[in-house]
Amino acid sequence: MSKIDVSKITPGSDDTALGVGKFPPDVLLREILAYRGANRRDVLIGPGIGEDAALVKFNDQKDDIFPLLVISSDPIVGASEGAGRLLVHINANDIACKGGEPLWFIVTLIVPVKDGLECAKRIMKEIDESCKELDIAVIGGHTEVTDRYSQPVIVGTMIGKTDYCMDSSNIHDGDAVFMTRHAGLEGMSIIAADRPDLLNDFEKSELEEVRSWSKELSVIQASRALRDIARVMHDPTEGGVIGGIYELERMSGFHLKIDVSKIPVSPLTRKAALSIGFSPLHLISSGVLLAIIPEDKIDEALAKLKEHSIESAIIGRVKKDNIMDDSSIIMDTHEELWSILKKECK
């Protein structure tokens, strides 16, 4: 079960100022997660900081026989081109982080009247193609046209099955913090697709390479490689790699001592960061998988990822206490993409 007993949280009354993006964890915990409906025994893992998906006993069974239902819901708010494909992958990734297989998808699609039927068809075609690639069935949802919004509102709910019950209580002192791929790859692919004018110092081949990263946003293969040995896996989306690490800390109560120099960042992302002015470590990072791996399973984890040609790095260790030292980095969940998309071209 999650370490956070949200049933004992009392909502506050202060009017907390919010910026664009995720609710800060303290505000989310105090003001939102207190409202969770009925307390049902069949919910093994419910809402919590850093929890990618819920785990529910399958068919309301009374014992611990698997599989379990694993359920997650996420929107797309920061991309226009390829939004349908992104919606499928970010939701499928949350299922994969619980060691599960995504199977069924529900889509809510609200389209501005100015965009009409063609916009809805384009998004649903992208969703259809991506779901077919992953053997996922679209089983329902809601579609409408509105004059209330200027951009499409797209929300997905993914349902799958899992034989694993990954919980932060399984984390041990000295465990390794693994990371696959490179920081900010999703954010960079969105910038290249929606704001290529901000990358006008990129060669054509460099721009095309960054755009191709949109095909690398799934963590399903990496999760399948690690789910037999990982204690916990997490999908660092909004807030980037640092945001994901911070969520793991809040979820587990452990300190993750991270060596920033070990976090992989593409030279093209570094080039864009210098030109535009942003932190790659706080750029939305679907396609990256964070995993907590036992010390005695490190070599096995590296070998399994290498077998599937998945780049990975050990970027830190779990520490039993939460005492911050001089080498620790400041953790928060702020997202760089929103301000980048608003920038004027130089």
mmCIF file of C-alpha atoms in Angstrom, residues 157-286:
data_model
loop_
_atom_site.group_PDB
_atom_site.id
_atom_site.type_symbol
_atom_site.label_atom_id
_atom_site.label_comp_id
_atom_site.label_asym_id
_atom_site.label_seq_id
_atom_site.Cartn_x
_atom_site.Cartn_y
_atom_site.Cartn_z
ATOM 1 C CA THR A 157 -7.913 6.508 -19.458
ATOM 2 C CA MET A 158 -5.879 3.331 -19.886
ATOM 3 C CA ILE A 159 -6.747 -0.005 -18.297
ATOM 4 C CA GLY A 160 -4.494 -3.027 -18.163
ATOM 5 C CA LYS A 161 -3.525 -6.103 -16.175
ATOM 6 C CA THR A 162 -0.445 -6.821 -14.106
ATOM 7 C CA ASP A 163 1.078 -9.676 -12.135
ATOM 8 C CA TYR A 164 3.128 -7.251 -10.039
ATOM 9 C CA CYS A 165 2.347 -5.149 -6.977
ATOM 10 C CA MET A 166 5.139 -2.584 -7.032
ATOM 11 C CA ASP A 167 5.128 -0.375 -3.955
ATOM 12 C CA SER A 168 7.551 2.191 -2.573
ATOM 13 C CA SER A 169 7.658 0.226 0.693
ATOM 14 C CA ASN A 170 9.839 -2.280 -1.184
ATOM 15 C CA ILE A 171 12.665 0.271 -1.617
ATOM 16 C CA HIS A 172 15.837 -0.404 0.393
ATOM 17 C CA ASP A 173 18.812 1.683 1.444
ATOM 18 C CA GLY A 174 21.600 1.367 -1.152
ATOM 19 C CA ASP A 175 19.356 0.490 -4.104
ATOM 20 C CA ALA A 176 20.458 1.920 -7.450
ATOM 21 C CA VAL A 177 18.496 4.596 -9.324
ATOM 22 C CA PHE A 178 18.360 3.643 -13.026
ATOM 23 C CA MET A 179 17.372 5.895 -15.899
ATOM 24 C CA THR A 180 16.797 4.921 -19.523
ATOM 25 C CA ARG A 181 17.295 7.073 -22.633
ATOM 26 C CA HIS A 182 17.961 10.815 -22.175
ATOM 27 C CA ALA A 183 16.417 13.748 -20.367
ATOM 28 C CA GLY A 184 13.811 15.903 -22.073
ATOM 29 C CA LEU A 185 13.332 13.825 -25.205
ATOM 30 C CA GLU A 186 9.545 14.312 -25.246
ATOM 31 C CA GLY A 187 9.781 18.052 -24.691
ATOM 32 C CA MET A 188 12.368 18.403 -27.426
ATOM 33 C CA SER A 189 10.216 16.443 -29.888
ATOM 34 C CA ILE A 190 7.273 18.756 -29.099
ATOM 35 C CA ILE A 191 9.400 21.868 -29.611
ATOM 36 C CA ALA A 192 10.712 20.513 -32.921
ATOM 37 C CA ALA A 193 7.172 19.746 -34.099
ATOM 38 C CA ASP A 194 5.254 22.785 -32.803
ATOM 39 C CA ARG A 195 7.927 25.521 -32.487
ATOM 40 C CA PRO A 196 10.727 24.731 -34.960
ATOM 41 C CA ASP A 197 11.296 28.492 -35.255
ATOM 42 C CA LEU A 198 12.961 28.327 -31.830
ATOM 43 C CA LEU A 199 15.506 25.871 -33.252
ATOM 44 C CA ASN A 200 16.590 27.991 -36.192
ATOM 45 C CA ASP A 201 20.264 27.388 -35.357
ATOM 46 C CA PHE A 202 19.770 23.636 -35.928
ATOM 47 C CA GLU A 203 20.850 21.984 -39.154
ATOM 48 C CA LYS A 204 18.044 20.282 -41.084
ATOM 49 C CA SER A 205 19.413 16.855 -40.141
ATOM 50 C CA GLU A 206 19.526 17.827 -36.460
ATOM 51 C CA LEU A 207 15.923 19.029 -36.528
ATOM 52 C CA GLU A 208 14.786 15.796 -38.177
ATOM 53 C CA GLU A 209 16.646 13.748 -35.574
ATOM 54 C CA VAL A 210 14.871 15.560 -32.747
ATOM 55 C CA ARG A 211 11.507 15.121 -34.468
ATOM 56 C CA SER A 212 12.211 11.385 -34.712
ATOM 57 C CA TRP A 213 12.339 11.203 -30.912
ATOM 58 C CA SER A 214 8.527 11.284 -30.975
ATOM 59 C CA LYS A 215 8.766 7.596 -31.951
ATOM 60 C CA GLU A 216 10.749 6.783 -28.787
ATOM 61 C CA LEU A 217 8.210 7.784 -26.153
ATOM 62 C CA SER A 218 7.168 4.300 -25.037
ATOM 63 C CA VAL A 219 8.692 2.678 -21.945
ATOM 64 C CA ILE A 220 6.849 -0.612 -22.402
ATOM 65 C CA GLN A 221 9.878 -2.540 -23.686
ATOM 66 C CA ALA A 222 12.109 -1.191 -20.893
ATOM 67 C CA SER A 223 9.502 -1.991 -18.246
ATOM 68 C CA ARG A 224 9.142 -5.551 -19.533
ATOM 69 C CA ALA A 225 12.919 -5.943 -19.271
ATOM 70 C CA LEU A 226 13.041 -4.689 -15.667
ATOM 71 C CA ARG A 227 9.722 -5.574 -14.045
ATOM 72 C CA ASP A 228 10.932 -8.914 -12.637
ATOM 73 C CA ILE A 229 13.779 -7.226 -10.747
ATOM 74 C CA ALA A 230 12.786 -3.585 -10.175
ATOM 75 C CA ARG A 231 11.386 -2.575 -6.797
ATOM 76 C CA VAL A 232 9.582 0.453 -8.273
ATOM 77 C CA MET A 233 9.396 2.063 -11.726
ATOM 78 C CA HIS A 234 8.292 5.600 -12.549
ATOM 79 C CA ASP A 235 7.523 7.618 -15.689
ATOM 80 C CA PRO A 236 9.001 11.156 -15.442
ATOM 81 C CA THR A 237 6.615 13.267 -17.509
ATOM 82 C CA GLU A 238 5.778 16.849 -16.572
ATOM 83 C CA GLY A 239 8.588 18.242 -14.435
ATOM 84 C CA GLY A 240 11.167 16.159 -16.283
ATOM 85 C CA VAL A 241 13.725 13.813 -14.782
ATOM 86 C CA ILE A 242 14.219 15.942 -11.665
ATOM 87 C CA GLY A 243 10.459 16.160 -11.176
ATOM 88 C CA GLY A 244 10.212 12.377 -11.466
ATOM 89 C CA ILE A 245 13.021 11.846 -8.967
ATOM 90 C CA TYR A 246 11.367 14.262 -6.555
ATOM 91 C CA GLU A 247 8.064 12.381 -6.877
ATOM 92 C CA LEU A 248 9.862 9.111 -6.102
ATOM 93 C CA GLU A 249 11.336 10.720 -2.996
ATOM 94 C CA ARG A 250 7.946 11.972 -1.834
ATOM 95 C CA MET A 251 6.326 8.622 -2.584
ATOM 96 C CA SER A 252 8.939 6.549 -0.741
ATOM 97 C CA GLY A 253 10.129 8.816 2.055
ATOM 98 C CA PHE A 254 13.723 8.025 1.052
ATOM 99 C CA HIS A 255 16.384 10.432 -0.165
ATOM 100 C CA LEU A 256 17.670 9.693 -3.673
ATOM 101 C CA LYS A 257 21.255 10.894 -3.845
ATOM 102 C CA ILE A 258 21.648 11.833 -7.516
ATOM 103 C CA ASP A 259 24.843 12.518 -9.443
ATOM 104 C CA VAL A 260 23.656 15.123 -11.959
ATOM 105 C CA SER A 261 26.679 14.497 -14.161
ATOM 106 C CA LYS A 262 25.465 10.929 -14.716
ATOM 107 C CA ILE A 263 22.038 11.983 -16.072
ATOM 108 C CA PRO A 264 22.155 11.440 -19.869
ATOM 109 C CA VAL A 265 21.345 14.546 -21.924
ATOM 110 C CA SER A 266 21.597 14.572 -25.727
ATOM 111 C CA PRO A 267 24.053 17.104 -27.227
ATOM 112 C CA LEU A 268 21.112 18.407 -29.285
ATOM 113 C CA THR A 269 19.095 19.040 -26.117
ATOM 114 C CA ARG A 270 22.077 20.840 -24.578
ATOM 115 C CA LYS A 271 22.401 22.934 -27.736
ATOM 116 C CA ALA A 272 18.742 23.941 -27.582
ATOM 117 C CA ALA A 273 18.935 24.628 -23.851
ATOM 118 C CA LEU A 274 21.812 27.071 -24.358
ATOM 119 C CA SER A 275 20.102 28.778 -27.293
ATOM 120 C CA ILE A 276 16.566 29.026 -25.874
ATOM 121 C CA GLY A 277 17.416 29.106 -22.189
ATOM 122 C CA PHE A 278 15.961 26.211 -20.183
ATOM 123 C CA SER A 279 16.923 23.311 -17.930
ATOM 124 C CA PRO A 280 16.877 19.943 -19.760
ATOM 125 C CA LEU A 281 16.402 18.164 -16.437
ATOM 126 C CA HIS A 282 13.024 19.874 -15.960
ATOM 127 C CA LEU A 283 11.781 19.257 -19.507
ATOM 128 C CA ILE A 284 8.888 16.803 -19.932
ATOM 129 C CA SER A 285 10.404 13.352 -20.451
ATOM 130 C CA SER A 286 7.976 10.617 -21.530
#
